Coordinates of N, CA and C in Angstrom, one line a residue:
M726 N 76.5 132.2 116.3 CA 77.8 132.5 116.7 C 78.8 131.5 116.6
E727 N 78.4 130.3 116.8 CA 79.0 129.1 116.4 C 79.6 129.2 114.9
G728 N 78.7 129.5 114.0 CA 78.9 129.5 112.6 C 80.0 130.5 112.4
N729 N 79.9 131.8 113.0 CA 81.0 132.8 112.8 C 82.4 131.9 113.3
A730 N 82.4 131.5 114.6 CA 83.6 131.1 115.2 C 84.2 130.0 114.3
K731 N 83.6 129.2 113.8 CA 84.0 128.2 112.4 C 84.8 128.9 111.5
T732 N 84.0 129.7 110.7 CA 84.6 130.6 109.8 C 85.5 131.3 110.3
S733 N 85.5 132.2 111.3 CA 86.7 133.1 111.5 C 88.0 132.2 112.1
S734 N 88.0 131.1 112.7 CA 88.8 130.5 113.4 C 90.0 130.1 112.2
P735 N 89.7 129.5 110.9 CA 90.8 129.3 110.0 C 91.7 130.4 109.5
L736 N 91.0 131.7 109.6 CA 91.6 132.7 109.2 C 92.5 133.1 110.4
I737 N 91.9 133.1 111.5 CA 93.2 133.4 112.7 C 94.4 132.4 112.6
I738 N 93.7 131.3 112.4 CA 95.0 130.2 112.5 C 95.8 130.6 111.4
C739 N 95.3 130.8 110.4 CA 96.3 131.0 109.0 C 97.0 132.3 109.3
S740 N 96.7 133.3 109.7 CA 97.5 134.5 110.2 C 98.4 134.2 110.9
V741 N 98.2 133.3 112.2 CA 99.1 132.9 113.0 C 100.1 132.0 112.6
M742 N 99.8 130.9 112.1 CA 100.6 129.7 111.7 C 101.5 130.0 110.4
N743 N 100.8 130.8 109.7 CA 101.4 131.0 108.4 C 102.2 132.5 108.3
P744 N 103.6 132.6 108.3 CA 104.0 133.9 108.3 C 103.7 134.8 107.2
Y745 N 103.5 134.2 106.2 CA 103.0 135.0 105.0 C 102.0 135.8 105.3
A746 N 100.7 135.4 106.1 CA 99.8 136.1 106.5 C 100.2 137.7 107.0
W747 N 101.1 137.8 107.7 CA 101.3 139.2 108.2 C 101.9 140.1 107.1
F748 N 102.0 139.5 105.9 CA 102.3 140.4 104.6 C 101.0 140.7 103.8
K749 N 100.0 140.1 104.5 CA 98.7 140.2 103.9 C 97.6 140.9 104.5
P750 N 97.6 142.2 104.5 CA 96.6 142.8 105.6 C 95.1 142.5 105.6
E751 N 94.6 142.0 104.4 CA 93.2 141.4 104.4 C 92.9 140.2 105.5
K752 N 94.1 139.5 105.5 CA 94.1 138.4 106.6 C 94.1 138.5 108.0
L753 N 94.6 139.8 108.3 CA 94.8 140.1 109.6 C 93.6 140.8 110.3
H754 N 93.6 140.8 111.7 CA 92.4 141.7 112.6 C 92.7 143.0 112.2
P755 N 91.7 143.7 111.8 CA 91.6 145.1 111.8 C 92.6 146.0 112.6
V756 N 92.6 145.6 113.8 CA 93.3 146.3 114.7 C 95.0 146.2 114.7
V757 N 95.2 145.0 114.5 CA 96.5 144.2 114.1 C 97.1 145.0 112.8
E758 N 96.3 145.0 112.0 CA 96.8 145.5 110.7 C 97.0 146.9 110.5
S759 N 96.2 147.6 111.7 CA 96.2 149.2 111.7 C 97.6 149.5 112.3
L760 N 97.9 148.5 113.4 CA 99.2 148.9 114.1 C 100.5 148.7 113.2
I761 N 100.6 147.3 113.0 CA 101.9 147.1 112.1 C 102.2 147.6 110.9
Y762 N 101.1 148.4 110.1 CA 101.2 148.7 108.9 C 101.0 150.5 109.1
W763 N 101.2 150.9 110.5 CA 101.4 152.0 110.8 C 100.2 153.1 110.4
R764 N 98.9 152.7 110.2 CA 97.9 153.5 109.5 C 97.5 154.6 110.4
D765 N 97.8 154.7 111.8 CA 97.7 155.6 112.5 C 99.2 155.7 113.3
V766 N 99.9 156.7 112.9 CA 101.3 156.7 113.2 C 101.4 156.9 114.7
K767 N 100.5 158.0 115.3 CA 100.6 158.0 116.9 C 100.4 156.5 117.5
K768 N 99.5 156.0 117.3 CA 99.0 154.8 117.8 C 100.1 153.9 117.6
S769 N 100.6 153.4 116.5 CA 101.5 152.5 116.3 C 102.8 153.0 116.8
G770 N 103.2 154.2 117.0 CA 104.4 154.7 117.9 C 104.3 154.3 119.3
A771 N 102.9 154.6 119.7 CA 103.0 154.5 120.9 C 103.3 152.9 121.4
V772 N 102.5 152.1 120.7 CA 102.7 150.8 120.9 C 103.7 150.3 120.7
F773 N 104.7 150.6 119.5 CA 106.0 150.3 119.4 C 106.9 150.5 120.4
G774 N 106.9 151.7 120.8 CA 107.7 152.4 121.8 C 107.7 151.6 123.1
A775 N 106.2 151.7 123.6 CA 106.1 151.0 125.0 C 106.5 149.6 124.8
G776 N 105.9 148.7 123.9 CA 106.4 147.3 123.9 C 107.8 146.9 123.7
L777 N 108.8 147.9 123.0 CA 110.2 147.8 122.9 C 110.8 148.2 124.3
T778 N 110.1 149.2 124.9 CA 110.9 149.5 125.9 C 110.7 148.3 127.1
I779 N 109.8 147.8 127.2 CA 109.2 146.7 128.1 C 110.2 145.7 127.8
L780 N 110.0 145.3 126.4 CA 111.0 144.1 126.3 C 112.5 144.3 126.5
I781 N 112.8 145.4 126.3 CA 114.6 145.9 126.6 C 114.6 145.7 128.0
A782 N 113.6 146.2 128.8 CA 113.7 146.2 130.5 C 113.6 144.7 130.7
M783 N 112.9 143.9 130.0 CA 113.1 142.3 130.5 C 114.2 141.6 130.3
S784 N 114.7 142.0 129.2 CA 116.0 141.6 128.9 C 117.3 142.2 130.0
L785 N 117.2 143.1 130.7 CA 118.1 143.5 131.7 C 117.7 143.4 133.0
F786 N 116.2 143.2 133.3 CA 116.0 143.0 134.4 C 115.2 141.8 134.7
S787 N 114.6 141.5 136.1 CA 113.7 140.3 136.1 C 112.3 140.6 135.8
L788 N 111.4 139.6 135.3 CA 110.1 139.7 135.1 C 109.5 140.4 136.1
I789 N 109.7 140.1 137.3 CA 108.9 140.6 138.8 C 109.4 142.2 138.7
S790 N 110.4 142.5 138.5 CA 111.1 143.9 138.8 C 110.3 144.8 137.4
V791 N 110.3 144.3 136.2 CA 109.8 145.1 135.2 C 108.1 145.0 135.5
F792 N 107.4 144.1 135.5 CA 106.1 144.2 136.1 C 105.8 145.2 137.3
S793 N 106.5 145.2 138.2 CA 106.4 146.1 139.5 C 106.6 147.7 138.9
Y794 N 107.7 147.7 138.3 CA 108.1 149.2 137.9 C 107.0 149.7 137.0
V795 N 106.7 148.8 136.2 CA 105.6 149.5 135.2 C 104.3 149.7 136.0
S796 N 103.9 148.7 136.5 CA 102.6 148.9 137.4 C 102.6 150.2 138.1
L797 N 103.8 150.5 138.9 CA 103.9 151.6 139.8 C 104.1 153.0 139.1
L798 N 104.4 152.8 137.9 CA 104.5 153.9 136.9 C 103.1 154.4 136.5
A799 N 102.5 153.3 136.0 CA 100.8 153.6 135.6 C 100.1 154.1 136.8
L800 N 100.4 153.4 137.9 CA 99.5 154.0 139.1 C 99.7 155.1 139.5
F801 N 101.2 155.5 139.4 CA 101.5 157.0 139.8 C 100.9 157.9 138.7
G802 N 100.9 157.5 137.5 CA 100.2 158.2 136.2 C 98.6 158.7 136.5
T803 N 98.1 157.6 136.8 CA 96.6 157.5 137.1 C 96.2 158.2 138.6
V804 N 96.8 158.2 139.6 CA 96.5 158.8 140.9 C 96.9 160.4 140.6
S805 N 98.1 160.9 140.1 CA 98.6 162.1 139.8 C 97.2 162.9 138.9
F806 N 97.0 162.1 137.8 CA 95.9 162.9 137.2 C 94.6 162.9 137.7
R807 N 94.2 161.9 138.7 CA 92.8 161.8 139.6 C 92.9 162.9 140.5
I808 N 94.3 163.3 141.3 CA 94.4 164.6 142.0 C 94.3 165.6 141.2
Y809 N 94.7 165.9 140.3 CA 94.8 167.2 139.2 C 93.2 167.3 138.9
K810 N 92.5 166.6 138.5 CA 91.4 166.8 137.9 C 90.4 166.8 139.2
N811 N 90.8 166.3 140.7 CA 89.8 166.9 141.7 C 90.2 168.4 142.0
V812 N 91.2 168.8 141.9 CA 91.8 170.0 142.3 C 91.1 171.1 141.4
L813 N 91.2 170.6 140.0 CA 90.8 171.6 138.8 C 89.3 171.6 139.0
Q814 N 88.6 170.7 139.4 CA 87.1 170.6 139.5 C 86.7 171.6 140.7
A815 N 87.5 171.6 142.1 CA 87.6 172.2 143.1 C 87.7 173.8 143.0
V816 N 88.8 174.2 142.2 CA 89.0 175.5 141.7 C 87.9 176.0 140.7
Q817 N 87.6 175.2 139.7 CA 86.6 175.8 138.8 C 85.4 175.5 139.3
K818 N 84.8 174.9 140.3 CA 83.7 174.7 141.1 C 82.9 173.7 139.9
T819 N 83.3 172.8 139.5 CA 82.4 172.1 138.2 C 82.5 170.5 138.8
S820 N 81.6 170.0 138.3 CA 81.1 168.5 138.7 C 81.3 167.6 137.6
E821 N 82.4 167.3 137.1 CA 82.4 166.4 135.8 C 82.3 164.9 136.2
G822 N 82.8 164.8 137.9 CA 82.9 163.5 138.0 C 84.1 162.8 137.8
H823 N 83.9 161.6 138.2 CA 85.4 160.8 137.9 C 86.0 160.6 136.5
P824 N 87.3 161.2 136.6 CA 88.0 161.2 135.1 C 88.1 159.7 134.5
F825 N 88.1 158.8 135.1 CA 88.3 157.4 134.6 C 86.8 156.6 134.5
K826 N 85.8 157.3 134.6 CA 84.3 156.8 134.8 C 84.2 155.9 133.4
E827 N 84.7 156.4 132.3 CA 84.1 155.8 131.1 C 84.9 154.4 131.1
Y828 N 86.2 154.4 131.8 CA 86.9 153.2 131.7 C 86.3 152.2 132.7
L829 N 86.0 152.8 133.9 CA 85.5 151.9 134.8 C 84.1 151.5 134.4
D830 N 83.3 151.9 133.8 CA 82.1 151.1 133.4 C 82.4 150.3 132.0
T831 N 83.3 150.2 131.3 CA 83.5 149.2 130.3 C 83.6 147.7 131.0
D832 N 82.8 147.1 130.4 CA 82.7 145.6 130.7 C 84.0 144.7 130.3
L833 N 84.6 144.2 131.2 CA 86.0 143.5 130.8 C 85.5 142.0 131.0
T834 N 84.4 141.5 131.4 CA 84.3 140.2 131.8 C 84.2 139.5 130.3
L835 N 84.5 138.2 130.5 CA 84.5 137.3 129.0 C 83.5 136.5 129.2
S836 N 82.4 136.8 128.0 CA 81.4 135.8 127.9 C 81.8 134.5 127.8
Q837 N 80.7 133.6 127.9 CA 80.8 132.1 127.8 C 81.4 131.7 126.4
E838 N 80.7 132.6 125.4 CA 81.0 132.4 124.1 C 82.3 132.8 123.6
K839 N 82.7 133.7 124.0 CA 83.9 134.1 123.6 C 85.2 133.3 124.3
V840 N 85.0 132.8 125.8 CA 85.8 131.8 125.9 C 86.0 130.4 125.2
Q841 N 84.6 130.0 124.8 CA 84.7 128.9 123.7 C 85.2 129.3 122.4
Q842 N 85.4 130.4 122.0 CA 85.9 130.8 120.8 C 87.3 130.6 120.8
L843 N 87.9 131.4 121.9 CA 89.3 131.3 122.2 C 89.9 129.9 122.4
S844 N 88.9 129.0 123.2 CA 89.4 127.5 123.3 C 89.6 127.0 122.1
T845 N 88.4 127.2 121.3 CA 88.7 126.5 119.9 C 89.7 126.8 119.3
V846 N 90.0 128.0 119.4 CA 91.2 128.6 118.3 C 92.8 128.0 118.8
A847 N 92.8 128.1 120.1 CA 93.9 127.4 121.0 C 94.0 126.0 120.7
V848 N 92.9 125.3 120.9 CA 93.0 123.8 120.6 C 93.5 123.6 119.0
A849 N 92.9 124.4 118.0 CA 93.2 124.1 116.8 C 94.6 124.5 116.4
H850 N 95.1 125.5 117.2 CA 96.8 125.8 117.2 C 97.5 124.7 117.7
V851 N 97.1 124.2 118.8 CA 97.9 123.1 119.3 C 97.8 121.7 118.5
N852 N 96.7 121.4 117.8 CA 96.3 120.1 117.1 C 97.1 120.3 115.5
A853 N 97.2 121.4 115.0 CA 98.0 121.7 113.9 C 99.4 121.3 114.0
L854 N 100.0 122.2 115.3 CA 101.3 122.1 115.5 C 102.0 120.6 115.7
L855 N 101.1 120.3 116.6 CA 101.4 118.5 116.8 C 101.3 117.6 115.7
T856 N 100.6 118.0 114.6 CA 100.5 117.4 113.5 C 101.4 117.5 112.7
E857 N 101.9 118.7 112.6 CA 102.8 119.1 111.5 C 104.3 118.6 112.3
L858 N 104.5 118.6 113.5 CA 105.6 118.0 114.2 C 105.8 116.7 114.1
R859 N 104.8 115.9 114.1 CA 104.7 114.4 113.7 C 104.8 114.1 112.6
R860 N 104.4 114.9 111.7 CA 104.9 114.6 109.9 C 106.4 114.8 109.6
L861 N 106.9 115.9 110.5 CA 108.3 116.1 110.1 C 109.2 115.2 110.8
F862 N 109.1 114.9 112.1 CA 109.7 114.2 113.0 C 109.6 112.5 112.5
L863 N 108.7 112.0 112.2 CA 108.5 110.9 111.6 C 108.7 110.7 110.0
V864 N 109.2 111.6 109.4 CA 109.7 111.7 107.8 C 108.7 111.2 107.1
E865 N 107.5 111.8 107.0 CA 106.2 111.5 106.2 C 106.7 111.8 104.7
D866 N 107.3 113.0 104.5 CA 108.1 113.7 103.4 C 109.4 114.0 103.7
L867 N 110.3 113.3 103.0 CA 111.8 113.2 103.3 C 112.3 114.8 103.0
V868 N 111.9 115.3 102.1 CA 112.6 116.6 101.8 C 112.0 117.5 102.8
D869 N 110.8 117.5 103.2 CA 110.3 118.5 104.2 C 110.9 118.4 105.6
S870 N 111.3 117.1 105.7 CA 112.1 116.7 107.1 C 113.2 117.1 106.9
I871 N 114.1 117.2 105.7 CA 115.5 117.6 106.0 C 115.4 119.2 105.8
K872 N 114.6 119.7 105.2 CA 114.4 121.2 105.2 C 114.2 121.7 106.9
F873 N 113.4 121.0 107.5 CA 113.3 121.3 109.0 C 114.4 120.9 109.7
G874 N 115.3 119.9 109.3 CA 116.6 119.7 109.9 C 117.5 120.8 109.5
V875 N 117.4 121.4 108.4 CA 118.2 122.3 108.2 C 118.0 123.6 108.7
V876 N 116.3 124.1 109.1 CA 116.1 125.0 110.1 C 116.5 124.7 111.5
L877 N 116.5 123.9 112.1 CA 117.1 123.5 113.5 C 118.4 123.8 113.3
Y878 N 119.1 123.2 112.6 CA 120.5 123.4 112.5 C 121.1 124.9 112.4
C879 N 120.2 125.7 111.8 CA 120.3 127.0 111.8 C 120.2 127.7 113.0
L880 N 118.9 127.1 113.6 CA 118.5 127.6 115.1 C 119.6 127.6 115.9
T881 N 120.6 126.4 115.9 CA 121.7 126.2 116.8 C 122.5 127.3 116.9
Y882 N 123.0 128.1 115.7 CA 123.8 129.2 115.6 C 123.1 130.4 116.2
V883 N 121.8 130.5 115.7 CA 121.1 131.4 116.3 C 120.9 131.7 117.9
G884 N 120.9 130.6 118.5 CA 120.8 130.3 119.9 C 122.3 130.4 120.6
A885 N 123.2 130.4 119.8 CA 124.7 130.6 120.4 C 124.9 132.1 120.3
I886 N 124.4 132.8 119.3 CA 124.6 134.2 119.2 C 123.6 135.2 120.2
F887 N 122.5 134.8 120.0 CA 121.3 135.5 120.6 C 120.6 134.5 121.8
N888 N 120.0 135.3 122.9 CA 119.5 134.3 123.8 C 117.9 134.6 123.3
G889 N 117.2 133.9 124.0 CA 115.7 134.0 123.7 C 114.9 135.5 123.7
M890 N 115.1 136.1 124.8 CA 114.7 137.7 124.7 C 115.0 138.6 123.8
T891 N 116.5 138.3 123.2 CA 117.0 139.1 121.9 C 116.2 138.8 121.0
C892 N 115.7 137.5 120.6 CA 115.1 137.0 119.3 C 113.7 137.6 119.4
V893 N 113.2 137.7 120.8 CA 111.9 138.0 120.8 C 111.9 139.6 120.5
I894 N 112.8 140.4 121.0 CA 113.0 141.7 120.5 C 113.3 142.1 119.0
I895 N 113.8 141.3 118.3 CA 114.0 141.1 116.8 C 112.8 140.8 116.3
A896 N 112.2 139.8 116.6 CA 110.9 139.6 116.3 C 109.8 140.8 116.4
F897 N 109.7 141.4 117.6 CA 108.9 142.3 117.8 C 109.3 143.8 116.8
V898 N 110.5 144.0 116.6 CA 110.8 144.9 116.0 C 110.8 144.7 114.4
A899 N 111.0 143.2 113.7 CA 110.5 143.0 112.5 C 109.3 143.2 112.2
L900 N 108.3 142.8 113.2 CA 106.7 142.9 113.0 C 106.4 144.2 112.7
F901 N 107.0 145.2 113.3 CA 106.6 146.9 113.1 C 107.4 147.2 111.8
T902 N 108.3 146.4 111.1 CA 108.7 147.1 110.2 C 108.7 146.3 108.9
L903 N 109.1 144.9 108.9 CA 109.0 144.4 107.6 C 107.7 144.4 106.6
P904 N 106.4 144.2 107.4 CA 105.2 144.2 106.7 C 105.3 145.7 106.0
K905 N 105.4 147.0 106.5 CA 105.3 148.2 105.8 C 106.6 148.2 104.7
V906 N 107.8 147.7 104.9 CA 108.8 147.7 104.0 C 108.4 146.9 102.8
Y907 N 107.6 145.8 103.0 CA 107.0 144.8 102.0 C 105.8 145.5 101.3
E908 N 104.9 146.3 101.9 CA 104.2 146.9 101.1 C 104.5 148.1 100.2
N909 N 105.4 148.7 100.8 CA 106.2 150.0 99.9 C 106.7 149.2 98.8
N910 N 107.2 148.2 98.8 CA 108.1 147.7 97.6 C 107.9 146.3 97.1
K911 N 106.7 146.2 97.2 CA 106.0 145.0 97.0 C 106.7 144.1 95.6
Q912 N 106.5 144.8 94.5 CA 106.8 144.2 93.3 C 108.4 143.8 93.2
S913 N 109.2 144.7 93.6 CA 110.5 144.3 93.6 C 110.9 142.9 94.6
I914 N 110.4 143.2 95.5 CA 110.4 142.0 96.7 C 109.7 140.6 96.0
D915 N 108.7 140.8 95.5 CA 108.0 139.7 95.0 C 108.9 138.9 93.9
A916 N 109.3 139.8 93.1 CA 110.5 139.3 92.2 C 111.5 138.4 92.5
Y917 N 112.3 138.8 93.6 CA 113.4 138.1 94.2 C 112.8 137.0 95.0
L918 N 111.7 137.0 95.8 CA 111.1 135.8 96.3 C 110.7 134.9 95.5
E919 N 110.1 135.3 94.3 CA 109.7 134.2 93.3 C 110.9 133.5 92.8
L920 N 112.1 134.2 92.6 CA 113.3 133.8 92.0 C 113.9 132.6 93.0
V921 N 114.0 133.3 94.5 CA 114.2 132.1 95.4 C 113.5 130.8 95.4
R922 N 112.2 131.2 95.4 CA 111.3 129.9 95.5 C 111.3 128.9 94.3
S923 N 111.6 129.5 93.1 CA 111.7 128.8 92.2 C 113.2 127.8 92.1
K924 N 114.1 128.3 92.6 CA 115.2 127.7 92.8 C 115.2 126.6 93.7
I925 N 114.5 126.9 95.0 CA 114.2 125.9 96.2 C 113.3 124.8 95.6
L926 N 112.5 125.0 94.8 CA 111.6 123.9 94.3 C 112.2 123.2 93.3
E927 N 113.2 123.8 92.6 CA 113.8 123.1 91.4 C 114.9 122.0 92.3
V928 N 115.6 122.6 93.4 CA 116.6 121.9 94.2 C 115.6 120.6 94.8
S929 N 114.4 121.0 95.5 CA 113.6 119.8 96.2 C 113.3 118.7 95.2
D930 N 112.7 119.1 93.8 CA 112.5 118.3 92.7 C 113.6 117.3 92.3
K931 N 115.0 117.8 92.4 CA 116.0 117.0 92.0 C 116.2 116.1 93.4
I932 N 116.0 116.5 94.2 CA 116.3 115.7 95.6 C 115.3 114.5 95.5
K933 N 113.9 114.8 95.4 CA 113.0 113.8 95.5 C 113.2 112.8 94.2
A934 N 113.6 113.3 93.3 CA 114.1 112.3 92.0 C 115.2 111.5 92.2
A935 N 116.2 111.8 93.0 CA 117.2 111.4 93.3 C 117.2 110.3 94.3
V936 N 116.4 110.6 95.4 CA 116.1 109.8 96.6 C 115.0 108.5 96.5
P937 N 115.4 107.2 96.4 CA 114.5 106.3 96.0 C 113.0 106.2 97.2
I938 N 113.7 106.7 98.6 CA 112.5 106.6 99.5 C 111.4 107.6 99.1
G939 N 111.4 108.8 98.6 CA 110.7 109.7 97.9 C 109.8 108.9 97.0
K940 N 110.6 108.3 96.2 CA 109.6 107.7 94.8 C 108.7 106.3 95.5
K941 N 109.2 105.6 96.5 CA 108.6 104.5 97.2 C 107.1 105.0 97.8
A942 N 107.5 106.4 98.5 CA 106.3 106.9 99.3 C 105.4 107.4 98.1
E943 N 105.6 107.9 97.1 CA 104.7 108.4 96.3 C 103.8 107.0 95.7
T944 N 104.4 106.2 95.4 CA 103.8 105.1 94.6 C 102.9 104.4 95.6
E945 N 103.4 104.2 96.9 CA 102.5 103.7 97.9 C 101.0 104.7 98.0
K946 N 101.3 105.9 98.1 CA 100.2 107.0 98.0 C 99.1 106.6 96.9
D947 N 100.1 106.4 95.6 CA 99.0 106.4 94.4 C 98.2 105.2 94.6
K948 N 98.9 104.2 95.4 CA 97.9 102.7 95.5 C 96.9 103.1 96.4

């Protein structure tokens, strides 16, 4: 199990930390891939609709209110279904048993191996994030730090226009739309992305060539 955890952890980290992994179905967990690529329209539609409804509700009401109302709605549904099945069994004189017996018998406990695996993945995420932030804030690579600064500057405008929950809703909608759009228009999108990437690399190379700090850093690494 330790070997499996070690080999699977980099894939999980790559799929989460690298946004491009969301556009590569083979790098995603089969359940996630099936949902965001709409392999089963009914399941994806149900998850997307329920998730979007909850997020919109959380943007309008408090988290406690949303949790309470959703829980009450779910409880009302299960109680109503249980009463309906009991009445149906009494009328038809059948003994089908508890309608949720299959789910009640499901083992929901986390094994020690599973907890260790999740802990390993969480620690790897935190370490990767801290390492990357240290590299950017302490200007290990001047161009990368400048790019990071531009991203942060753009986020100030995003924060002025949208609040945190609105950004989460937009990200959730994008998660269920962009991967499928990319899959259906992969060739044309890749052509535009390659053009943009080449332009960015061209500008980055010019900046590195013009900035003496970048040259000194490279010479020190060579030594």
